[in-house]
CSV table of C-alpha atoms in Angstrom, one decimal:
chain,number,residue,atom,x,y,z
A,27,UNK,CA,23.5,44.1,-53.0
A,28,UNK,CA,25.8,41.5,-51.4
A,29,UNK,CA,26.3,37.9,-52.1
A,30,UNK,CA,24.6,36.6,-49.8
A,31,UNK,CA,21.8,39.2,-50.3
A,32,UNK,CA,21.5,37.6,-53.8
A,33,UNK,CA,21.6,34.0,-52.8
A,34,UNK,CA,18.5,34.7,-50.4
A,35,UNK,CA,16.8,36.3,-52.8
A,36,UNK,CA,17.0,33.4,-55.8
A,37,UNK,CA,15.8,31.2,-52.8
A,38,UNK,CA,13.0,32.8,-52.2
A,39,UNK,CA,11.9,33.5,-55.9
A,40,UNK,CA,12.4,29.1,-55.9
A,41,UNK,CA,10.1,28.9,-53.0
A,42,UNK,CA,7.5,31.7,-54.7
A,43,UNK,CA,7.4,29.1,-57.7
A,44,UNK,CA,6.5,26.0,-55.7
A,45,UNK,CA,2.7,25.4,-55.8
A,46,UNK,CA,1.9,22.2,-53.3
A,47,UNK,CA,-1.5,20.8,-54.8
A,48,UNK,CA,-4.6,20.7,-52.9
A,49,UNK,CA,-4.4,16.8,-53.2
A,50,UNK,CA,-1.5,16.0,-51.4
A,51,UNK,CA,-2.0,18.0,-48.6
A,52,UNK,CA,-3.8,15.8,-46.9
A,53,UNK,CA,-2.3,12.1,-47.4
A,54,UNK,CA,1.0,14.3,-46.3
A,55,UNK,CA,-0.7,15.2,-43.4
A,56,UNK,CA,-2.1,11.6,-42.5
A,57,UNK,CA,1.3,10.8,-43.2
A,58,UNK,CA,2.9,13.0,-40.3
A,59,UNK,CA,-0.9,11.6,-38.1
A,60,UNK,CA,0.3,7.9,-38.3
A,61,UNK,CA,4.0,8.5,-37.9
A,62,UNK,CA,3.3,10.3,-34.5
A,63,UNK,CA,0.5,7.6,-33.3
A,64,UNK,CA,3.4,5.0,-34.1
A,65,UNK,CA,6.1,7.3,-32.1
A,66,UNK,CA,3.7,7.6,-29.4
A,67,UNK,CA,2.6,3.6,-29.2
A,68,UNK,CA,6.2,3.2,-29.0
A,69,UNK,CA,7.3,5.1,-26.3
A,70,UNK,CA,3.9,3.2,-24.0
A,71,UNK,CA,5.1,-0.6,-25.1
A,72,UNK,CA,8.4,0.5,-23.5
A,73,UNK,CA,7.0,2.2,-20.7
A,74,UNK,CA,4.6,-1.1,-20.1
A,75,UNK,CA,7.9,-3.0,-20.4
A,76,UNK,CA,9.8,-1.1,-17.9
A,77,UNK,CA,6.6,-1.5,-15.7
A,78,UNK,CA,6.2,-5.5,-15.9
A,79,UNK,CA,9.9,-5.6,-15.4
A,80,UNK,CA,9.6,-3.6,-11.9
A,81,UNK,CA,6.8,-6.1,-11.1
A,82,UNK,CA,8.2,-9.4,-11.9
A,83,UNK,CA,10.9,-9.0,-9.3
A,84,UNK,CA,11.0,-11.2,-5.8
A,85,UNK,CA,9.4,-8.8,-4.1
A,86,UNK,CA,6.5,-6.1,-4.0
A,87,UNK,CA,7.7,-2.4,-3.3
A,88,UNK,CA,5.7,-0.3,-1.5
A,89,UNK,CA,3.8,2.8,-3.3
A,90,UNK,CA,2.0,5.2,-1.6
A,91,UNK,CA,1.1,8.0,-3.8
A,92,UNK,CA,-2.6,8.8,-4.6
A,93,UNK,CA,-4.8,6.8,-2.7
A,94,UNK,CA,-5.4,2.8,-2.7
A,95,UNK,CA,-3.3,2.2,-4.7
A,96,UNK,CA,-2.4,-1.8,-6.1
A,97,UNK,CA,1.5,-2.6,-5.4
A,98,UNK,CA,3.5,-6.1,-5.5
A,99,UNK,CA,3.4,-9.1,-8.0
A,100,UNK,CA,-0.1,-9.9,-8.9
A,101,UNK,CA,-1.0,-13.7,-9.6
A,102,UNK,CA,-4.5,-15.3,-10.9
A,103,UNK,CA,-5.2,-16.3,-7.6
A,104,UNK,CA,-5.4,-12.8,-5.7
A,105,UNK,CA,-4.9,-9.3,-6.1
A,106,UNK,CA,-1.9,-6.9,-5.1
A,107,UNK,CA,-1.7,-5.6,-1.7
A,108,UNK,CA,-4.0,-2.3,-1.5
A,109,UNK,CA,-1.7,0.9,0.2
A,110,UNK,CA,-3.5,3.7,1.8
A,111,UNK,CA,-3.5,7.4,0.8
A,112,UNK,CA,-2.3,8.5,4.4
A,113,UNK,CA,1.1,8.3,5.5
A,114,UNK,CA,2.4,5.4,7.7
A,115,UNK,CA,2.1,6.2,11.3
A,116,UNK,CA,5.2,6.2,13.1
A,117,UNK,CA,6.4,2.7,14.6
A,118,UNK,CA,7.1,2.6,18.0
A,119,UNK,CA,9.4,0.6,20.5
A,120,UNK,CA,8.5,0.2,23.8
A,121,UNK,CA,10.4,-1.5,26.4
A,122,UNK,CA,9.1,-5.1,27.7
A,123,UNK,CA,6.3,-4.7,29.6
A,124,UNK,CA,5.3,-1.2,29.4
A,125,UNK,CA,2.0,0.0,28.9
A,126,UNK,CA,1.2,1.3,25.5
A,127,UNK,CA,-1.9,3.4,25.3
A,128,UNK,CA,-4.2,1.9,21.9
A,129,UNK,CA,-5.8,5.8,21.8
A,130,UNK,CA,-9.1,4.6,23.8
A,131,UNK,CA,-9.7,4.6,27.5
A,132,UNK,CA,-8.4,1.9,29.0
A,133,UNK,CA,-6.8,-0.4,26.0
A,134,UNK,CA,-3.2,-0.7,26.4
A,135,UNK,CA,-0.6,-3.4,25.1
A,136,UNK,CA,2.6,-4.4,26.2
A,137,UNK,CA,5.3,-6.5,24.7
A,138,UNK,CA,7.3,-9.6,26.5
A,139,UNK,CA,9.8,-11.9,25.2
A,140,UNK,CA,7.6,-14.3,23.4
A,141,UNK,CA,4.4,-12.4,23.6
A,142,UNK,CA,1.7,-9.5,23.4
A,143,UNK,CA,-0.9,-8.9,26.2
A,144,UNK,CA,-3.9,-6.9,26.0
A,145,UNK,CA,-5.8,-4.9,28.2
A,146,UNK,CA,-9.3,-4.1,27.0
A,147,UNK,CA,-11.9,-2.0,28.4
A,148,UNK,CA,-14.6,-4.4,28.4
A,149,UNK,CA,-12.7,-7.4,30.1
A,150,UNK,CA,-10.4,-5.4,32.4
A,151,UNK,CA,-12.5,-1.7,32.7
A,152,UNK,CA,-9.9,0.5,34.4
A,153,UNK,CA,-8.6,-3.0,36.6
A,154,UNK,CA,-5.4,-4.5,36.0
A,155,UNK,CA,-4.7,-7.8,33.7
A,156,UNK,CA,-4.3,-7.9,30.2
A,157,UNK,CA,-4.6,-11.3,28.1
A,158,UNK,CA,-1.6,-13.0,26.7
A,159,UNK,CA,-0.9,-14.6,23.0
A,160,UNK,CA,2.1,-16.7,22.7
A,161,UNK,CA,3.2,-18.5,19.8
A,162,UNK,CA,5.7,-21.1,19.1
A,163,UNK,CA,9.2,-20.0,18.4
A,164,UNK,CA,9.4,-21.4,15.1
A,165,UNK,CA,6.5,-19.9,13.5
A,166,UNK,CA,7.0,-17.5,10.4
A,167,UNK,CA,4.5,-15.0,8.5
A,168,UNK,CA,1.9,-12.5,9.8
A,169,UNK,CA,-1.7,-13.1,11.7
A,170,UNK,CA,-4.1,-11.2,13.4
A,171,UNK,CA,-6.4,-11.2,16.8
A,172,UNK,CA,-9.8,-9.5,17.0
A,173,UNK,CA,-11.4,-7.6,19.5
A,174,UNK,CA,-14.9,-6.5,18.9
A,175,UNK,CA,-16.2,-3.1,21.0
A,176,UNK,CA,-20.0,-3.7,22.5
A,177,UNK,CA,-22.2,-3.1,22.6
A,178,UNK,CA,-22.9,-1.6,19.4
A,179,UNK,CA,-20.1,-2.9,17.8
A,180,UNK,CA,-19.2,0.0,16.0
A,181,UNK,CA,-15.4,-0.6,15.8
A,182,UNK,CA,-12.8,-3.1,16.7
A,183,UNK,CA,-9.4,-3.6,17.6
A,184,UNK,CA,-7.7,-5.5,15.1
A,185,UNK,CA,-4.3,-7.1,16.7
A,186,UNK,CA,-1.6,-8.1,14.1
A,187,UNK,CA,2.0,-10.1,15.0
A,188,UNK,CA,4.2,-10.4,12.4
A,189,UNK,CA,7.9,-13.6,14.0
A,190,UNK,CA,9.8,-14.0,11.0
A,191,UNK,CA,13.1,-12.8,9.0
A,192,UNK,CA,13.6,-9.5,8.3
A,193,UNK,CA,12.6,-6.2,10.5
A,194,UNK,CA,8.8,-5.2,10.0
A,195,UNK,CA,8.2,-0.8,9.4
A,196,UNK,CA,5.1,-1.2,8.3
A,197,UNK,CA,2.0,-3.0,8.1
A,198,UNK,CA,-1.5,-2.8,6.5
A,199,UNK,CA,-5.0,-4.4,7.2
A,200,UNK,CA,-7.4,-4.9,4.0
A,201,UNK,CA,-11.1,-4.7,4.4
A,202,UNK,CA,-13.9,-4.5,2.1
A,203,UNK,CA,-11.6,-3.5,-0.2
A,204,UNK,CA,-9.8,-0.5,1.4
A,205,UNK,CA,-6.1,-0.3,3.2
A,206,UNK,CA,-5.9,0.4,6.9
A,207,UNK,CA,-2.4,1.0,8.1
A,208,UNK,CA,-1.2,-0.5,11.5
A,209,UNK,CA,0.8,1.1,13.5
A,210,UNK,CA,4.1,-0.8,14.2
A,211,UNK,CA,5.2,-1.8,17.6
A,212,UNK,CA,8.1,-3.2,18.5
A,213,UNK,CA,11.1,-3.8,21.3
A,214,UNK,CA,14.2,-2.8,21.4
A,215,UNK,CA,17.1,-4.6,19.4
A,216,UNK,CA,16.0,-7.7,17.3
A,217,UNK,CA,13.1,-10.0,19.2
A,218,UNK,CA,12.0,-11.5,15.8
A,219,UNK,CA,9.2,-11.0,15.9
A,220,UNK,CA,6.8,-7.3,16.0
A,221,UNK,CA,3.2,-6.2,16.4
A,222,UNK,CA,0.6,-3.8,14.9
A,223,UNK,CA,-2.7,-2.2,16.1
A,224,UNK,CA,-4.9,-0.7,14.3
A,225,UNK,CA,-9.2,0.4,14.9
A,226,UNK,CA,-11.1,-0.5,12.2
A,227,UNK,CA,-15.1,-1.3,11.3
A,228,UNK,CA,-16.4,-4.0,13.9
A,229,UNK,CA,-17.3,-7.0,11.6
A,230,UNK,CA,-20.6,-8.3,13.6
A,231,UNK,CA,-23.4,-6.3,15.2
A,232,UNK,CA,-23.8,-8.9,18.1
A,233,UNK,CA,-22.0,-11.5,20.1
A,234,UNK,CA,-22.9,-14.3,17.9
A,235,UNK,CA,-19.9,-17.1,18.0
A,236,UNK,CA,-20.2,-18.3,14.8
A,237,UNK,CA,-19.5,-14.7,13.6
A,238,UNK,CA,-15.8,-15.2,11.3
A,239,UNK,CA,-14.0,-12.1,12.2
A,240,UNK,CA,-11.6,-12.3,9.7
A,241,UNK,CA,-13.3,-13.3,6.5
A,242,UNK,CA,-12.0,-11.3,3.8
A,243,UNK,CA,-9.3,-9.3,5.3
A,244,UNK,CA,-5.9,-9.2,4.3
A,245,UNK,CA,-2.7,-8.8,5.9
A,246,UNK,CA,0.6,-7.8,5.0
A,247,UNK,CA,3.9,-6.5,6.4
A,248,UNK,CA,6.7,-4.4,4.6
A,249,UNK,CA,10.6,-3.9,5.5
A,250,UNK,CA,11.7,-0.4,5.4
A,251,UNK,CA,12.4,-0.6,1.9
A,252,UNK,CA,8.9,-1.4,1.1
A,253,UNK,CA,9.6,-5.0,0.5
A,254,UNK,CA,6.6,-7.2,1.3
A,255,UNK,CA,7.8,-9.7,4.3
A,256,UNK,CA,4.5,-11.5,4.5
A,257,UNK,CA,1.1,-11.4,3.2
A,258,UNK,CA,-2.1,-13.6,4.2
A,259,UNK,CA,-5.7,-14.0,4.3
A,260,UNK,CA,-6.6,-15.6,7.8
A,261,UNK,CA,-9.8,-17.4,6.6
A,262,UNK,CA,-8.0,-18.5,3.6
């Protein structure tokens, strides 16, 4: 036998000789329990930290992983934007004054200098003529124009415009509590200024005037980066 045959030998007959009593087996364990628990609520106030960090910056980065899903700086007097499951549609840029199809018969936009015109079916049927919003040059943020579709009302076309800093890729519509994306149209260059479409539920069953259109829906437009350029509730 070898030295170090011996040596592991007298350790062993040590370790034979060591009788752990049936009392302390269990405060050791509750021991190694709350040293864990304390590990673990460790690493999740840093992970929290990290978190409120992220959202405590200037601006709200867009998250689109998993559904409707909260994203931005939330304040006590509304919510953070909602961001649907699907991916963004594509945005598109059209030149000024072409006819972009809306994916129904007969609705079509196009884009001029300092505004959007619409053609929808039940003004203009298959005719020609499309309807005109302008807006001042010096106006900033995002807003919306609604057309209903009779005579059910099933659906509407929901028209957003967002003139301001910045280059829009993206926009949402909020309604009853769920994200619609818009898809993004713009021209060429930098106009200032971009537009979004997007179908969505109609909000009245009937042509009654009184009817707000826009009562709890929410707006917003994002940069590339996901920054959030401009967010508003019209019947705020």
């Amino acid at each position: 036998m070898d030295t170090e045959d011996m040596v592991r030998g007298a350790l062993r007959d040590e370790v034979a000789r060591v009788e752990v009593a049936d009392w302390s087996a269990g405060p050791v364990r509750a021991h190694v329990r709350r040293q864990r628990r304390g590990r673990r609520a460790a690493v999740g106030a840093s992970a929290a930290a990290a978190v409120l960090a992220a959202v405590a910056g200037t601006g709200a980065v867009l998250s689109a992983q998993g559904g409707d899903r909260a994203v931005g700086p939330v304040s006590s007097a509304s919510s953070a934007p909602l961001v649907p499951a699907e991916p963004a549609p594509e945005a598109v840029v059209v030149e000024p004054g072409q006819q972009l199809p809306l994916g129904r018969p007969d609705w079509w936009m196009q884009l001029k200098d300092q505004e959007i015109c619409l053609h929808d079916a039940p003004a203009y049927g298959s005719g020609p003529g499309c309807a005109g919003s302008s807006w001042a040059s010096d106006a900033t943020g995002i807003s919306a124009k609604y057309l209903g579709v009779p005579p059910q009302y099933g659906e509407a076309l929901y028209n957003l415009v967002y003139h301001g800093p910045g280059k829009v890729a993206r926009m949402t519509m909020e309604l009853d509590g769920r994200a619609y994306w818009a898809t993004v149209v713009s021209l060429p260059g930098s106009p200032g200024y971009a537009a979004g479409y997007v179908w969505g539920p109609a909000f009245k069953a009937s042509d009654d005037a009184k009817a707000d259109p826009f009562q709890g829906i929410r707006l917003v437009a994002y940069d590339a980066g996901g920054t959030v350029l401009a967010v508003k509730t019209p019947s705020s």
